[in-house]
PDB file of C-alpha atoms in Angstrom:
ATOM      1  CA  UNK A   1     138.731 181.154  40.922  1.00  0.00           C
ATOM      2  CA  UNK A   2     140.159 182.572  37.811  1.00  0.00           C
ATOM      3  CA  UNK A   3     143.691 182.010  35.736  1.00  0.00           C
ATOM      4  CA  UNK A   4     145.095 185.386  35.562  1.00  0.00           C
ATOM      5  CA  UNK A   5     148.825 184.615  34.180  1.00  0.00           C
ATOM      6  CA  UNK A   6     150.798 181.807  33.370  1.00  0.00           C
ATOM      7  CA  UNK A   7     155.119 181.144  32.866  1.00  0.00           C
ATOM      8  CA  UNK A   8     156.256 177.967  31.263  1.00  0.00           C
ATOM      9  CA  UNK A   9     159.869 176.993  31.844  1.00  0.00           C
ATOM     10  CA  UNK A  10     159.283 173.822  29.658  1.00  0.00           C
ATOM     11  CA  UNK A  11     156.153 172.103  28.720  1.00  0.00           C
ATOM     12  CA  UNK A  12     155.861 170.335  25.349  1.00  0.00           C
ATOM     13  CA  UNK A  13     156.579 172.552  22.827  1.00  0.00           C
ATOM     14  CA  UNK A  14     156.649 175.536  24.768  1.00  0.00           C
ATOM     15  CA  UNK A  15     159.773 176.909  26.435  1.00  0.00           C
ATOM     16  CA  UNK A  16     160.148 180.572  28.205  1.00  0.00           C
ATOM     17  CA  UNK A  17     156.514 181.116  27.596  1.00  0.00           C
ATOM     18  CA  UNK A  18     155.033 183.825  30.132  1.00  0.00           C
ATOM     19  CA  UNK A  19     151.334 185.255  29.782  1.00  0.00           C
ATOM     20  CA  UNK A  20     150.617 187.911  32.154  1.00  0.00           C
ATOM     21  CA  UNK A  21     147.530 189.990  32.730  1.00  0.00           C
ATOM     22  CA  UNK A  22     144.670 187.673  31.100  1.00  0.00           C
ATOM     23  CA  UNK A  23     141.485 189.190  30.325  1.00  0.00           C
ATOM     24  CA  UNK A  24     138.769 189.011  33.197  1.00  0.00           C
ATOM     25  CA  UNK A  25     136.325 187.834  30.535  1.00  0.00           C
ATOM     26  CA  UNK A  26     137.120 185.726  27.684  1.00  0.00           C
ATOM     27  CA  UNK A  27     140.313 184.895  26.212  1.00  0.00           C
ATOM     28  CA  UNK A  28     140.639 183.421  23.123  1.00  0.00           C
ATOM     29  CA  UNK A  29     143.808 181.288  21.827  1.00  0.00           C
ATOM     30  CA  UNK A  30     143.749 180.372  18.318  1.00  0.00           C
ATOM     31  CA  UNK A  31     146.553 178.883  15.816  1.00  0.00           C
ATOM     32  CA  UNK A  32     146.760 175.889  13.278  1.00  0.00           C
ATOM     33  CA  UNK A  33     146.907 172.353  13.952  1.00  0.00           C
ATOM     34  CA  UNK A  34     150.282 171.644  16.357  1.00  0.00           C
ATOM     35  CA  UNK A  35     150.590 175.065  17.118  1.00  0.00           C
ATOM     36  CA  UNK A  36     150.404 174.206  20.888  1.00  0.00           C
ATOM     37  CA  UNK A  37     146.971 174.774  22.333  1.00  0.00           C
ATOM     38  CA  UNK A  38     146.122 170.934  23.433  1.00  0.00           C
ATOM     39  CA  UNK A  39     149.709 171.871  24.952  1.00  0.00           C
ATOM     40  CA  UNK A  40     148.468 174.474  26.752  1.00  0.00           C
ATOM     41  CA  UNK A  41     145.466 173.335  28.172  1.00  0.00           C
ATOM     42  CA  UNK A  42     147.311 170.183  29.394  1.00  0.00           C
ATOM     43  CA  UNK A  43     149.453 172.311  31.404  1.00  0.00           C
ATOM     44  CA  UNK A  44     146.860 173.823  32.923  1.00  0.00           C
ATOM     45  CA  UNK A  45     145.716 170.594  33.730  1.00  0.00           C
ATOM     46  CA  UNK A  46     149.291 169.327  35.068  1.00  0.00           C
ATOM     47  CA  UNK A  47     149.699 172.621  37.335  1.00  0.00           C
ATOM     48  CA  UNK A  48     146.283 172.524  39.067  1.00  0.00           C
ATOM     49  CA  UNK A  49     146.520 168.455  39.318  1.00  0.00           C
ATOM     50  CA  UNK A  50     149.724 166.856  38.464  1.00  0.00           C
ATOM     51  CA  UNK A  51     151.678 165.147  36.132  1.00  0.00           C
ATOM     52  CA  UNK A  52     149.545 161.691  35.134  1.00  0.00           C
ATOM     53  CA  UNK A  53     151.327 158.979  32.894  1.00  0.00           C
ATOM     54  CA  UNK A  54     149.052 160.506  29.762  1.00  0.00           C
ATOM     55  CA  UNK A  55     150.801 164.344  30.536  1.00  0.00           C
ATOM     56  CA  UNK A  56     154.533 162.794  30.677  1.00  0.00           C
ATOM     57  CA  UNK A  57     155.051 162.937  27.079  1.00  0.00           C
ATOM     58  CA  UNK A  58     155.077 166.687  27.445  1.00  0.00           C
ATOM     59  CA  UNK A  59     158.114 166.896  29.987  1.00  0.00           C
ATOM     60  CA  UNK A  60     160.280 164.083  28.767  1.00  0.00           C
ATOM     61  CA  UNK A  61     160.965 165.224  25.883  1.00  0.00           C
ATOM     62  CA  UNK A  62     161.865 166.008  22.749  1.00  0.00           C
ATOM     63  CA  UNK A  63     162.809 169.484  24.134  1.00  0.00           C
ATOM     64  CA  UNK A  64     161.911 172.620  22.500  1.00  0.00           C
ATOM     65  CA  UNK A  65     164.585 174.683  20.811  1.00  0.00           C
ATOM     66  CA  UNK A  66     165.716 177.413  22.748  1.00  0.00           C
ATOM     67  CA  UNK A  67     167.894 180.336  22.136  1.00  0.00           C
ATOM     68  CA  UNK A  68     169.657 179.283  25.260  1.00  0.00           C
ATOM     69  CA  UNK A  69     171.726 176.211  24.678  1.00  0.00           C
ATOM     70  CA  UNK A  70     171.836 175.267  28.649  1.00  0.00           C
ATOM     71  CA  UNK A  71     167.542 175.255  28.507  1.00  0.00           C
ATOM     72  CA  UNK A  72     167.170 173.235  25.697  1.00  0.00           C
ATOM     73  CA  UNK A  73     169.073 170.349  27.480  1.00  0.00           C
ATOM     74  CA  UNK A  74     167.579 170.822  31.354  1.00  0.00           C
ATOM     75  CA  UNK A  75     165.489 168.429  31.932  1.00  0.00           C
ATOM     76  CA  UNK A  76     163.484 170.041  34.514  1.00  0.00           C
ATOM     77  CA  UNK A  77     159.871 170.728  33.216  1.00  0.00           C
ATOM     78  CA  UNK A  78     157.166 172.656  34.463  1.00  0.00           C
ATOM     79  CA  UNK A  79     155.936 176.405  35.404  1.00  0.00           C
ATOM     80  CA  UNK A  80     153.564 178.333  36.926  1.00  0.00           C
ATOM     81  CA  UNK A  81     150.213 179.716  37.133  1.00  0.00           C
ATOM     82  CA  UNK A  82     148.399 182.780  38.659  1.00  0.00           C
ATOM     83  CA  UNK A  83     145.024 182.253  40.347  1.00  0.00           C
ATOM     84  CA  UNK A  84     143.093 184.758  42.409  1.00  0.00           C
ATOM     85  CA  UNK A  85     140.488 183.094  44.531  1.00  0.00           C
ATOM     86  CA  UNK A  86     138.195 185.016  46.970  1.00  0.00           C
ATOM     87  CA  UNK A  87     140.980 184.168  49.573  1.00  0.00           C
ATOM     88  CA  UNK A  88     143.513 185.854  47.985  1.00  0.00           C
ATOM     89  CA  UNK A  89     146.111 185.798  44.910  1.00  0.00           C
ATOM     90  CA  UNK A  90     148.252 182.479  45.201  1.00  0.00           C
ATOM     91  CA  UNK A  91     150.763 181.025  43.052  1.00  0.00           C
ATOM     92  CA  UNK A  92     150.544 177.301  41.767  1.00  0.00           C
ATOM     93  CA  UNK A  93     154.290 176.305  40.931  1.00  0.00           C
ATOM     94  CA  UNK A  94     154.800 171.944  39.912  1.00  0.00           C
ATOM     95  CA  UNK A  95     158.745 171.060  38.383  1.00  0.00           C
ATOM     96  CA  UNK A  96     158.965 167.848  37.005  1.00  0.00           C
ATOM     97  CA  UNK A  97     162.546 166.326  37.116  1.00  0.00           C
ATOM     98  CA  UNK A  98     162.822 162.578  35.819  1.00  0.00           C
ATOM     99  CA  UNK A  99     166.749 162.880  37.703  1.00  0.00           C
ATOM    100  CA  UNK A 100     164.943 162.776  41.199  1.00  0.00           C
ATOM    101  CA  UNK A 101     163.940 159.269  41.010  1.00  0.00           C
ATOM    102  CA  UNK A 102     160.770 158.270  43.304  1.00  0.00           C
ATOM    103  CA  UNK A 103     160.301 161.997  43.841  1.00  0.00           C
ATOM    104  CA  UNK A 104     160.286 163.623  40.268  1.00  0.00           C
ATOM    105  CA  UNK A 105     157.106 166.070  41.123  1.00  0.00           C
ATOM    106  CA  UNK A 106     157.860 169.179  43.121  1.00  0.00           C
ATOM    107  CA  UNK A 107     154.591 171.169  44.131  1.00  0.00           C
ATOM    108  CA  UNK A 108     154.742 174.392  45.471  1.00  0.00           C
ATOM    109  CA  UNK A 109     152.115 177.063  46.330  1.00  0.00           C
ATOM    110  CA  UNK A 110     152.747 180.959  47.436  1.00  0.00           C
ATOM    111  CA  UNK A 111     150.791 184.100  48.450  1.00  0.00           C
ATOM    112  CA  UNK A 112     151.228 187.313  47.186  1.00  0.00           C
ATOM    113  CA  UNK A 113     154.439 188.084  50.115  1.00  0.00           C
ATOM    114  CA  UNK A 114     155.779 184.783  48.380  1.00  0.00           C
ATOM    115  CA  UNK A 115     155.208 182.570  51.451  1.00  0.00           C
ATOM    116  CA  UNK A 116     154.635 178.753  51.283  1.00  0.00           C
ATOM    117  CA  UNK A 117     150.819 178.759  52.711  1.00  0.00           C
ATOM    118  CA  UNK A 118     151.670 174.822  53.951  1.00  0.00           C
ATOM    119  CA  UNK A 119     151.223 171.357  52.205  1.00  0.00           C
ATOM    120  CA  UNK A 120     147.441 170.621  53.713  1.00  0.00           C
ATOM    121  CA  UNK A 121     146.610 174.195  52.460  1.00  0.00           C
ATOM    122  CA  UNK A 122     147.897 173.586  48.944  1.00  0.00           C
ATOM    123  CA  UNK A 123     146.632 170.096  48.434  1.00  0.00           C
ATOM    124  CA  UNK A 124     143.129 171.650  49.915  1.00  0.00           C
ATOM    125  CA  UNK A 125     143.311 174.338  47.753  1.00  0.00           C
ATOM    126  CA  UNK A 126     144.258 172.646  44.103  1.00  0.00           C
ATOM    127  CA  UNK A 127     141.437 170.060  45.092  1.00  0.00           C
ATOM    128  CA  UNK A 128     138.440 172.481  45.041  1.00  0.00           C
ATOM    129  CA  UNK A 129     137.132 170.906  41.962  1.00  0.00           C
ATOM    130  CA  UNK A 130     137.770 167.322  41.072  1.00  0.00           C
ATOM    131  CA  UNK A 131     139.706 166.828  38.323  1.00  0.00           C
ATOM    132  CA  UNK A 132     137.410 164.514  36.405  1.00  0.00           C
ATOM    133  CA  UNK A 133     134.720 167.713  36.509  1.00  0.00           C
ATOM    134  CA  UNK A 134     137.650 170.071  35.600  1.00  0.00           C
ATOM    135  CA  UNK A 135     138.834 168.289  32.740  1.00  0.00           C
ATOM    136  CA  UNK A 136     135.346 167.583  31.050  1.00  0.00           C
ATOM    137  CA  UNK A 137     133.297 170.910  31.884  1.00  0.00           C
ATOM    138  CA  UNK A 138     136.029 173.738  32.291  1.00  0.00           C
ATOM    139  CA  UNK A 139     138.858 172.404  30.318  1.00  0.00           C
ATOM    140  CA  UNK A 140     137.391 170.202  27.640  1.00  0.00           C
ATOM    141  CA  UNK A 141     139.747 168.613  24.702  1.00  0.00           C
ATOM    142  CA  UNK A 142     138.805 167.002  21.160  1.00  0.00           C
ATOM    143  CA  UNK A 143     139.627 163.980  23.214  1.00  0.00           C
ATOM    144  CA  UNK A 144     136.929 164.663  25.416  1.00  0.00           C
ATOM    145  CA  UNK A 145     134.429 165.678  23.073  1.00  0.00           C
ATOM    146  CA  UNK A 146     134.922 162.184  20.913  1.00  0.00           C
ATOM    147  CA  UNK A 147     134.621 160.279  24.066  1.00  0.00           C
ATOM    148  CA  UNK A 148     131.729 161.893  26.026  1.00  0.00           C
ATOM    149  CA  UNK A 149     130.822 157.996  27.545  1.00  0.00           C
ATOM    150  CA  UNK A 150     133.276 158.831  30.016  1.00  0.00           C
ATOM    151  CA  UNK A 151     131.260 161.444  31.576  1.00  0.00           C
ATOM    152  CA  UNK A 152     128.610 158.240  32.827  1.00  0.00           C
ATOM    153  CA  UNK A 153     128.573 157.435  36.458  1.00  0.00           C
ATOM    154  CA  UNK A 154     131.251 160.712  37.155  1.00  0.00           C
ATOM    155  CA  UNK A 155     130.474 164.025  39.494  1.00  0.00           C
ATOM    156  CA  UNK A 156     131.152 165.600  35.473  1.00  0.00           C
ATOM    157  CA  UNK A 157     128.034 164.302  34.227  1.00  0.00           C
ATOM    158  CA  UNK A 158     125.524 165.700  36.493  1.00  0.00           C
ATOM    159  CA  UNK A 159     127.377 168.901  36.573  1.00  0.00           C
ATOM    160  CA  UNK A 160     127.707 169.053  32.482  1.00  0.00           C
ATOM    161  CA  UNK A 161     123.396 168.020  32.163  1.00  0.00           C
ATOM    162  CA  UNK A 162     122.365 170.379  35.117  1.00  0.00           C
ATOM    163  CA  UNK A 163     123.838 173.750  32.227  1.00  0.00           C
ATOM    164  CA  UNK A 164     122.228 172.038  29.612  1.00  0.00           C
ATOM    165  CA  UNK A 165     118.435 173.145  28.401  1.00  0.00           C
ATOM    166  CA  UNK A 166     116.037 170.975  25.996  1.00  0.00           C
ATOM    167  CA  UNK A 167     112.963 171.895  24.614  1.00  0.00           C
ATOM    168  CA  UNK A 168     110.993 174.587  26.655  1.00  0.00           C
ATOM    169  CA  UNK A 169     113.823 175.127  29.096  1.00  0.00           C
ATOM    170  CA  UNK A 170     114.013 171.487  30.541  1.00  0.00           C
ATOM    171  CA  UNK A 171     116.917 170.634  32.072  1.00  0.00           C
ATOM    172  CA  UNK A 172     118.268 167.268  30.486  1.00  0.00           C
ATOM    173  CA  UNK A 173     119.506 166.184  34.145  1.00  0.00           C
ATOM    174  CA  UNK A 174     115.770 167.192  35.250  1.00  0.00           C
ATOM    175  CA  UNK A 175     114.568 165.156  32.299  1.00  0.00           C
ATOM    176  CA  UNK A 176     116.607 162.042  32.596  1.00  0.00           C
ATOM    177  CA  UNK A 177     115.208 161.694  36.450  1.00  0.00           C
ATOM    178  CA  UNK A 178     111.745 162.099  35.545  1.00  0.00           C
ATOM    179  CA  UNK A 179     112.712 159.075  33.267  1.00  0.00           C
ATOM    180  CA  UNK A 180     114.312 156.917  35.943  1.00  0.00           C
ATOM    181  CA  UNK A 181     111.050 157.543  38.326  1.00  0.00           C
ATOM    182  CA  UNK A 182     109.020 156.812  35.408  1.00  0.00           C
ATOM    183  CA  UNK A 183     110.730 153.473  35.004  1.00  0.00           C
ATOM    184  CA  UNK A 184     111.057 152.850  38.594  1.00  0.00           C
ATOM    185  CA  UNK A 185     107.182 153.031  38.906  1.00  0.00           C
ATOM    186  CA  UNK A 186     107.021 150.347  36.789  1.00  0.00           C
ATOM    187  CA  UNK A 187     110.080 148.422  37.698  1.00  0.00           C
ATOM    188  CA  UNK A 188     111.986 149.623  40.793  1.00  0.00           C
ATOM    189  CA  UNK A 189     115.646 148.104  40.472  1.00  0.00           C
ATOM    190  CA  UNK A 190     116.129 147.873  44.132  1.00  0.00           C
ATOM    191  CA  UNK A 191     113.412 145.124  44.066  1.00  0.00           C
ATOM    192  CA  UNK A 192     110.531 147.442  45.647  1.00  0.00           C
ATOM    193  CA  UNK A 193     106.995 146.619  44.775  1.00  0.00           C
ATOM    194  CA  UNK A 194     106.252 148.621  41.436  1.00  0.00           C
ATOM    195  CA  UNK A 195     103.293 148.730  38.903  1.00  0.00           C
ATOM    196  CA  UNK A 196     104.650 145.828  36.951  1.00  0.00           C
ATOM    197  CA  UNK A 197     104.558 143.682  39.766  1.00  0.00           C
ATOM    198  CA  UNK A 198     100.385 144.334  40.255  1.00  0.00           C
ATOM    199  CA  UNK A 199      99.711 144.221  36.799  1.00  0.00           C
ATOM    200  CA  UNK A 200     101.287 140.412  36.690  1.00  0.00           C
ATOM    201  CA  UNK A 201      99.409 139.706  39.970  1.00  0.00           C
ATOM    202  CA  UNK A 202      96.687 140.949  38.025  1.00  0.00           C
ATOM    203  CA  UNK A 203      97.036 138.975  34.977  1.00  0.00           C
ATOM    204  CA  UNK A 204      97.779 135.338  36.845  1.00  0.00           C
ATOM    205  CA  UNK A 205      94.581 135.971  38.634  1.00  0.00           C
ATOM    206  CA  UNK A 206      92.598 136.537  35.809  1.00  0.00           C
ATOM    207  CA  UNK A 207      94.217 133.571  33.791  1.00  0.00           C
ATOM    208  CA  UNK A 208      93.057 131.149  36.990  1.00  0.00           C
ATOM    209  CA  UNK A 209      89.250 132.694  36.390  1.00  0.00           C
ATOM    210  CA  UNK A 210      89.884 131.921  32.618  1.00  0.00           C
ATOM    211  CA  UNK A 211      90.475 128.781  33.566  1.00  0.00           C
ATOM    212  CA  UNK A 212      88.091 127.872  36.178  1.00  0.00           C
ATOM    213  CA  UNK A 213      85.363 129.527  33.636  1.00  0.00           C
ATOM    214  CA  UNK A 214      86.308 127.164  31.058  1.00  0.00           C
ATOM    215  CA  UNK A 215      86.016 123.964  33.073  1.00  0.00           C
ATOM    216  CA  UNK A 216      83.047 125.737  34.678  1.00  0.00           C
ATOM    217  CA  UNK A 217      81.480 126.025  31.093  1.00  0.00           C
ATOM    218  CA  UNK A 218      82.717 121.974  30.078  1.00  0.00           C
ATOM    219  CA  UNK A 219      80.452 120.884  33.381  1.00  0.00           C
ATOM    220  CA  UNK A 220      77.350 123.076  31.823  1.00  0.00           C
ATOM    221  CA  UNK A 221      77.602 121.223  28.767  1.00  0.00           C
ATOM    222  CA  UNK A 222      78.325 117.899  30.019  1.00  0.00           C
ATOM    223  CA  UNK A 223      75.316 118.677  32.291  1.00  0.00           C
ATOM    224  CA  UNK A 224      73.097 120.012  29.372  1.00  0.00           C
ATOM    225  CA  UNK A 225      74.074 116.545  27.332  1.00  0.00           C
ATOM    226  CA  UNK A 226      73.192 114.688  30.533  1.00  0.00           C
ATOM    227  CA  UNK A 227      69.811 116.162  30.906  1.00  0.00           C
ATOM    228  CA  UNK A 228      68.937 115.898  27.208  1.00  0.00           C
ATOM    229  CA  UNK A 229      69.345 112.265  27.871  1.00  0.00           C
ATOM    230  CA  UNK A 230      66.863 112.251  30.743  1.00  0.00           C
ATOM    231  CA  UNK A 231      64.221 114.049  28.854  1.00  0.00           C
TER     232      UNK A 231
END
């Protein structure tokens, strides 16, 4: 699946904003602090999954300044983007309008003839990939990278590790469950019999032979006194 063009009617900062014909390889969008690419990526984000409670500060306003004194005050939000898939070219469309109350998202997808492919097909189809991978392998924010603990116990993690490589080509993934088997061979979690367990079987037994030697070794010598005594 790649993005091959974008149109934002309003998001953030951006109004009117249509990219068309995106490179195949990579593209590269660059500008100073606030210039709008967090923006962009987080519409991205809202088009292939939604608009959460953190993406509504981009469609509620303030609105952008527009030549066009009607669009400046609309406040519908939202756009477009292009995707071609290996089942064809579809269009993901999501309007966000805070006057439709209970029902302020409006998702829409089209083919190339501009026909609605169906609801189940369009929630199938923006679900592919899970938005918790999306957002921390393919779409990854400063956010993000200050707050990699998120990735733990998440479909993100193992996909993130498995690209990784350590030392002599070692996957980290690879590495960390070598580590877990390690540690469960000495103590399984799940309560299983494990090393640890035979080594303290192993270590009461020989503290009862320490034992029994020692009062073994007090009846020699209480024995050796007693025979002295004899002789």
């Amino acid at each position: 699946m790649k993005i091959t063009a974008w149109d934002i009617d309003r998001f953030g900062i951006w109004s009117g904003l249509s990219v068309s014909q995106l490179s195949e390889g990579v593209n590269v969008f660059y500008g100073p602090n606030e210039a709008g690419k967090t923006t962009l990526m987080q519409f991205v984000r809202a088009m292939l999954y939604g608009y959460t409670n953190d993406r509504l500060r981009f469609v509620t306003g303030p609105f952008p300044k527009s030549p066009d004194a009607e669009a400046s005050v609309n406040p519908v939000a939202g756009g477009s983007i292009t995707l071609h898939t290996n089942a064809g070219v579809f269009t993901l469309k999501r309007e966000y309008d805070p006057r439709r109350i209970g029902d302020e998202e409006k998702f829409t997808v089209l083919n190339q003839e501009g026909f609605f492919p169906g609801e189940q097909f369009a929630k199938r189809f923006a679900s592919i990939i899970d938005e918790t991978t999306f957002n921390n392998v393919f779409a990854i924010g400063l956010d993000e990278l200050q707050q990699l603990g998120i990735l733990k116990d998440t479909e993100a993690a193992e996909v993130l590790y498995r690209l990784t490589m350590g030392l002599d080509r070692v996957s980290l993934l690879e590495t960390s469950r070598n580590l877990t088997a390690a540690r469960n061979s000495w103590i399984d979690p799940s309560g299983k019999r494990a090393l640890l367990d035979e080594l303290l079987e192993q270590k009461a037994k020989l503290q009862e032979e320490t034992a029994l030697a020692k009062t073994r070794l007090r009846e020699y010598n209480e024995i050796q006194t007693e025979h002295r005594q004899i002789n």
